[in-house]
Amino acid sequence: MLDRDERAYRKAMSDRSTVLLVEDHRELAASTGAYLEAAGFLVDYAQDGLNAMHLAVTNDYDAIVLDIGLPGVDGLEVCRRLRRDAKSAVPIIMLTARDQLDDKLSGFDVGADDYLVKPFDMPELEARLNAVLRRRDIDAFRESYAIGDLTLDVATAQVKRAGREIRLSKTQFELLRLLMRESPNVVSRERLERHLWGEEPPDSDALRSHLYNLRKAIDKPFDEELMETLPGRGFRIRA
Ligand code: CA
């Protein structure tokens, strides 16, 4: 079971949800962004598909609001690539014009969670966002990973290797959770810092010492090393 600190920590971690808003129509982007910020979300903008993909893979957004009709790479393709290539599970709400009925169905084909038909009411967007975030929180609670003989279960906050329970601090647990979620991909130092501390990491040595202790806990007592450092690129858990 989670203790009180763990619950408080989770609440703090999910206090302000971050949203990537992808919309090429400037006025609509500005009014939607302003509304969401007033509603308590932290909002990033992209006005085309390439920029959207770049931001989505370098940041851990809680949700993406994605217009289908974008210059260059359109919203459907952005969604497809995020799911298929980047293996992203971020909740995505598509925005579609009324005469693009087929696009709605295509949106679900490529892995969107929900859609809104333009013009939409802002409170409706807010409600849909909150709904996908709630679903994501429930899913996150069921999140678990198994790589080799290493397992991590979010609901029970339990980490085991070769059947032995490994005790981790909350910070080490969150680091391992991200590394296992991304495995076998490399996760950069910057992304790990943002994952733990948002835009204000404490100091450059804090991450290093957490990683050192994590490695000591999950790898030291065992024959095979699962955690790998790639100089200048980041860290990963070997598949
Ligand atoms: Ca558009």
PDB file of C-alpha atoms in Angstrom, residues 171 175 189-190 192-194 196-211:
ATOM      1  CA  THR A 171      13.240   9.366  -6.755  1.00  0.00           C
ATOM      2  CA  LEU A 175      13.955   7.148 -12.567  1.00  0.00           C
ATOM      3  CA  ARG A 189      20.087  13.371 -18.760  1.00  0.00           C
ATOM      4  CA  GLU A 190      17.924  16.430 -19.516  1.00  0.00           C
ATOM      5  CA  LEU A 192      15.445  12.448 -16.649  1.00  0.00           C
ATOM      6  CA  GLU A 193      15.898  15.763 -14.848  1.00  0.00           C
ATOM      7  CA  ARG A 194      12.694  17.185 -16.309  1.00  0.00           C
ATOM      8  CA  LEU A 196      11.936  14.339 -11.752  1.00  0.00           C
ATOM      9  CA  TRP A 197      12.005  18.053 -11.171  1.00  0.00           C
ATOM     10  CA  GLY A 198      10.268  19.813 -14.066  1.00  0.00           C
ATOM     11  CA  GLU A 199      12.012  22.928 -15.343  1.00  0.00           C
ATOM     12  CA  GLU A 200      13.985  23.520 -12.146  1.00  0.00           C
ATOM     13  CA  PRO A 201      16.459  20.696 -11.465  1.00  0.00           C
ATOM     14  CA  PRO A 202      18.326  21.145  -8.131  1.00  0.00           C
ATOM     15  CA  ASP A 203      21.968  20.889  -9.295  1.00  0.00           C
ATOM     16  CA  SER A 204      23.929  18.860 -11.780  1.00  0.00           C
ATOM     17  CA  ASP A 205      25.163  16.327  -9.217  1.00  0.00           C
ATOM     18  CA  ALA A 206      21.722  15.438  -7.836  1.00  0.00           C
ATOM     19  CA  LEU A 207      20.780  13.271 -10.804  1.00  0.00           C
ATOM     20  CA  ARG A 208      24.212  11.653 -10.847  1.00  0.00           C
ATOM     21  CA  SER A 209      23.944  10.516  -7.247  1.00  0.00           C
ATOM     22  CA  HIS A 210      20.383   9.207  -7.699  1.00  0.00           C
ATOM     23  CA  LEU A 211      21.513   7.214 -10.736  1.00  0.00           C
TER      24      LEU A 211
END
